[in-house]
PDB file of C-alpha atoms in Angstrom:
ATOM      1  CA  VAL A   1      -0.293  -0.281   0.263  1.00  0.00           C
ATOM      2  CA  GLN A   2       1.608   3.314  -0.652  1.00  0.00           C
ATOM      3  CA  LEU A   3      -0.022   7.066   0.292  1.00  0.00           C
ATOM      4  CA  GLN A   4       0.989  10.150  -2.634  1.00  0.00           C
ATOM      5  CA  ALA A   5       0.479  13.735  -2.325  1.00  0.00           C
ATOM      6  CA  SER A   6       0.300  16.337  -3.749  1.00  0.00           C
ATOM      7  CA  GLY A   7       0.244  19.994  -4.362  1.00  0.00           C
ATOM      8  CA  GLY A   8       2.430  21.612  -1.901  1.00  0.00           C
ATOM      9  CA  GLY A   9       3.598  24.518  -3.488  1.00  0.00           C
ATOM     10  CA  LEU A  10       4.285  28.779  -2.890  1.00  0.00           C
ATOM     11  CA  VAL A  11       1.136  30.756  -1.814  1.00  0.00           C
ATOM     12  CA  GLN A  12       0.994  34.312  -0.429  1.00  0.00           C
ATOM     13  CA  ALA A  13      -0.253  34.456   2.386  1.00  0.00           C
ATOM     14  CA  GLY A  14      -4.076  35.270   3.117  1.00  0.00           C
ATOM     15  CA  GLY A  15      -3.812  32.572  -0.145  1.00  0.00           C
ATOM     16  CA  SER A  16      -5.552  29.101  -0.560  1.00  0.00           C
ATOM     17  CA  LEU A  17      -4.504  25.813  -1.390  1.00  0.00           C
ATOM     18  CA  THR A  18      -5.157  22.345  -1.407  1.00  0.00           C
ATOM     19  CA  LEU A  19      -3.318  19.243  -1.038  1.00  0.00           C
ATOM     20  CA  SER A  20      -4.715  15.459  -1.974  1.00  0.00           C
ATOM     21  CA  CYS A  21      -3.553  12.138  -1.133  1.00  0.00           C
ATOM     22  CA  ALA A  22      -4.637   9.253  -2.255  1.00  0.00           C
ATOM     23  CA  ALA A  23      -3.678   4.978  -1.446  1.00  0.00           C
ATOM     24  CA  SER A  24      -2.782   3.207  -3.946  1.00  0.00           C
ATOM     25  CA  GLY A  25      -2.666  -0.821  -3.387  1.00  0.00           C
ATOM     26  CA  ASP A  26      -3.973  -4.384  -2.121  1.00  0.00           C
ATOM     27  CA  ILE A  27      -6.651  -2.553  -0.092  1.00  0.00           C
ATOM     28  CA  PHE A  28      -9.323  -3.333   1.557  1.00  0.00           C
ATOM     29  CA  ARG A  29     -11.365  -0.383   2.491  1.00  0.00           C
ATOM     30  CA  VAL A  30      -9.646   3.086   3.919  1.00  0.00           C
ATOM     31  CA  ASN A  31     -11.225   3.840   7.519  1.00  0.00           C
ATOM     32  CA  SER A  32      -9.715   6.927   8.994  1.00  0.00           C
ATOM     33  CA  MET A  33      -7.784   9.127   6.372  1.00  0.00           C
ATOM     34  CA  ARG A  34      -5.603  12.117   8.024  1.00  0.00           C
ATOM     35  CA  TRP A  35      -3.665  15.371   7.869  1.00  0.00           C
ATOM     36  CA  TYR A  36      -0.252  16.021   9.410  1.00  0.00           C
ATOM     37  CA  ARG A  37       2.415  18.650   9.361  1.00  0.00           C
ATOM     38  CA  GLN A  38       5.291  19.313  10.767  1.00  0.00           C
ATOM     39  CA  ALA A  39       6.579  22.694  10.661  1.00  0.00           C
ATOM     40  CA  PRO A  40      11.039  22.774  11.381  1.00  0.00           C
ATOM     41  CA  ALA A  41      12.334  22.211  14.109  1.00  0.00           C
ATOM     42  CA  LYS A  42       8.756  20.942  15.852  1.00  0.00           C
ATOM     43  CA  GLU A  43       7.213  18.343  16.440  1.00  0.00           C
ATOM     44  CA  ARG A  44       5.182  17.173  13.584  1.00  0.00           C
ATOM     45  CA  GLU A  45       1.322  17.851  14.933  1.00  0.00           C
ATOM     46  CA  LEU A  46      -2.454  16.390  13.899  1.00  0.00           C
ATOM     47  CA  VAL A  47      -4.513  18.969  11.413  1.00  0.00           C
ATOM     48  CA  ALA A  48      -7.454  17.406  10.562  1.00  0.00           C
ATOM     49  CA  VAL A  49      -8.954  13.876  10.815  1.00  0.00           C
ATOM     50  CA  VAL A  50     -11.813  12.202   8.672  1.00  0.00           C
ATOM     51  CA  THR A  51     -13.755   8.936   9.099  1.00  0.00           C
ATOM     52  CA  ARG A  52     -15.058   6.310   6.621  1.00  0.00           C
ATOM     53  CA  GLY A  53     -18.466   7.987   6.344  1.00  0.00           C
ATOM     54  CA  GLY A  54     -17.694  11.166   6.422  1.00  0.00           C
ATOM     55  CA  SER A  55     -16.790  12.674  10.365  1.00  0.00           C
ATOM     56  CA  ALA A  56     -14.300  15.654  10.958  1.00  0.00           C
ATOM     57  CA  ASP A  57     -12.029  17.379  13.288  1.00  0.00           C
ATOM     58  CA  TYR A  58      -9.820  19.648  13.907  1.00  0.00           C
ATOM     59  CA  ALA A  59      -6.747  20.868  15.612  1.00  0.00           C
ATOM     60  CA  ASP A  60      -7.709  24.226  17.082  1.00  0.00           C
ATOM     61  CA  SER A  61      -4.701  26.472  14.117  1.00  0.00           C
ATOM     62  CA  ALA A  62      -6.520  24.692  12.026  1.00  0.00           C
ATOM     63  CA  LYS A  63     -10.534  25.255  13.077  1.00  0.00           C
ATOM     64  CA  GLY A  64     -12.181  27.929   9.801  1.00  0.00           C
ATOM     65  CA  ARG A  65      -9.772  27.652   7.021  1.00  0.00           C
ATOM     66  CA  PHE A  66      -8.962  23.813   6.730  1.00  0.00           C
ATOM     67  CA  THR A  67     -11.224  20.795   5.294  1.00  0.00           C
ATOM     68  CA  ILE A  68     -10.680  17.959   5.203  1.00  0.00           C
ATOM     69  CA  SER A  69     -12.635  16.385   2.747  1.00  0.00           C
ATOM     70  CA  ARG A  70     -12.684  12.591   1.393  1.00  0.00           C
ATOM     71  CA  ASP A  71     -13.232  10.293  -1.894  1.00  0.00           C
ATOM     72  CA  ASN A  72     -13.970   6.328  -1.570  1.00  0.00           C
ATOM     73  CA  ALA A  73     -14.262   5.339  -3.967  1.00  0.00           C
ATOM     74  CA  LYS A  74     -11.060   6.966  -5.584  1.00  0.00           C
ATOM     75  CA  ASN A  75      -9.142   6.175  -1.165  1.00  0.00           C
ATOM     76  CA  SER A  76      -8.290   9.919  -1.115  1.00  0.00           C
ATOM     77  CA  VAL A  77      -8.527  12.096   0.514  1.00  0.00           C
ATOM     78  CA  TYR A  78      -8.260  16.376   0.435  1.00  0.00           C
ATOM     79  CA  LEU A  79      -6.963  19.264   2.029  1.00  0.00           C
ATOM     80  CA  GLN A  80      -8.669  23.008   1.007  1.00  0.00           C
ATOM     81  CA  MET A  81      -6.354  25.035   2.673  1.00  0.00           C
ATOM     82  CA  ASP A  82      -7.495  29.116   2.971  1.00  0.00           C
ATOM     83  CA  SER A  83      -5.837  32.135   4.890  1.00  0.00           C
ATOM     84  CA  LEU A  84      -3.580  30.838   5.071  1.00  0.00           C
ATOM     85  CA  LYS A  85      -1.031  31.409   7.115  1.00  0.00           C
ATOM     86  CA  PRO A  86       3.444  32.039   7.724  1.00  0.00           C
ATOM     87  CA  GLU A  87       3.066  30.131   9.908  1.00  0.00           C
ATOM     88  CA  ASP A  88       1.258  27.214   7.645  1.00  0.00           C
ATOM     89  CA  THR A  89       4.846  26.982   6.478  1.00  0.00           C
ATOM     90  CA  ALA A  90       5.304  23.096   6.850  1.00  0.00           C
ATOM     91  CA  VAL A  91       5.849  19.973   5.026  1.00  0.00           C
ATOM     92  CA  TYR A  92       3.003  17.785   4.947  1.00  0.00           C
ATOM     93  CA  TYR A  93       1.700  14.291   5.407  1.00  0.00           C
ATOM     94  CA  CYS A  94      -1.147  12.486   4.563  1.00  0.00           C
ATOM     95  CA  ASN A  95      -1.555   9.436   6.759  1.00  0.00           C
ATOM     96  CA  ALA A  96      -4.730   6.557   6.681  1.00  0.00           C
ATOM     97  CA  ASP A  97      -5.730   3.678   8.491  1.00  0.00           C
ATOM     98  CA  VAL A  98      -5.743   1.060   5.544  1.00  0.00           C
ATOM     99  CA  MET A  99      -7.884  -2.636   5.828  1.00  0.00           C
ATOM    100  CA  VAL A 100      -5.369  -5.093   3.919  1.00  0.00           C
ATOM    101  CA  ASN A 101      -7.786  -7.973   4.461  1.00  0.00           C
ATOM    102  CA  LYS A 102     -11.129  -7.977   6.654  1.00  0.00           C
ATOM    103  CA  ASN A 103      -9.154  -8.885   9.606  1.00  0.00           C
ATOM    104  CA  TYR A 104      -5.945  -6.581   9.685  1.00  0.00           C
ATOM    105  CA  GLU A 105      -5.038  -2.349   9.309  1.00  0.00           C
ATOM    106  CA  TYR A 106      -1.704  -1.179   9.971  1.00  0.00           C
ATOM    107  CA  GLU A 107      -1.153   2.652   9.565  1.00  0.00           C
ATOM    108  CA  TYR A 108       0.083   4.036   6.226  1.00  0.00           C
ATOM    109  CA  TRP A 109       1.999   7.150   5.898  1.00  0.00           C
ATOM    110  CA  GLY A 110       2.512   8.944   2.784  1.00  0.00           C
ATOM    111  CA  GLN A 111       5.879  11.029   1.820  1.00  0.00           C
ATOM    112  CA  GLY A 112       4.843  14.348   2.455  1.00  0.00           C
ATOM    113  CA  THR A 113       4.138  17.218   1.123  1.00  0.00           C
ATOM    114  CA  LEU A 114       5.672  20.691   1.325  1.00  0.00           C
ATOM    115  CA  VAL A 115       3.864  24.376   1.497  1.00  0.00           C
ATOM    116  CA  THR A 116       5.493  27.436   2.067  1.00  0.00           C
ATOM    117  CA  VAL A 117       3.386  31.139   3.171  1.00  0.00           C
ATOM    118  CA  SER A 118       5.218  33.504   2.938  1.00  0.00           C
ATOM    119  CA  SER A 119       4.370  36.884   4.212  1.00  0.00           C
TER     120      SER A 119
END
């Protein structure tokens, strides 16, 4: 199973960016999907999570500005980021709980995509 993230880039403060992440491989079902981020010299932090049923939760720093969504048919998760701030600059990682058969679930990580917000 692989998670491929894309959509990072350079954006000015106040701008928007959408990240995408697709899971591929020997997948029975994808359960919860998440976005994390890691800024320079900081620990990785959870930004947002969405269940298979579509229920979402956000870090306080993301509430009101970011929207997580998913497409179960495509095994994909998205992060729409609006009103971006310089402090949102980080490498963003997607993460998913993937069932490879009806009995076993594993956690997988994408490779990370860099988001840089200029002031």
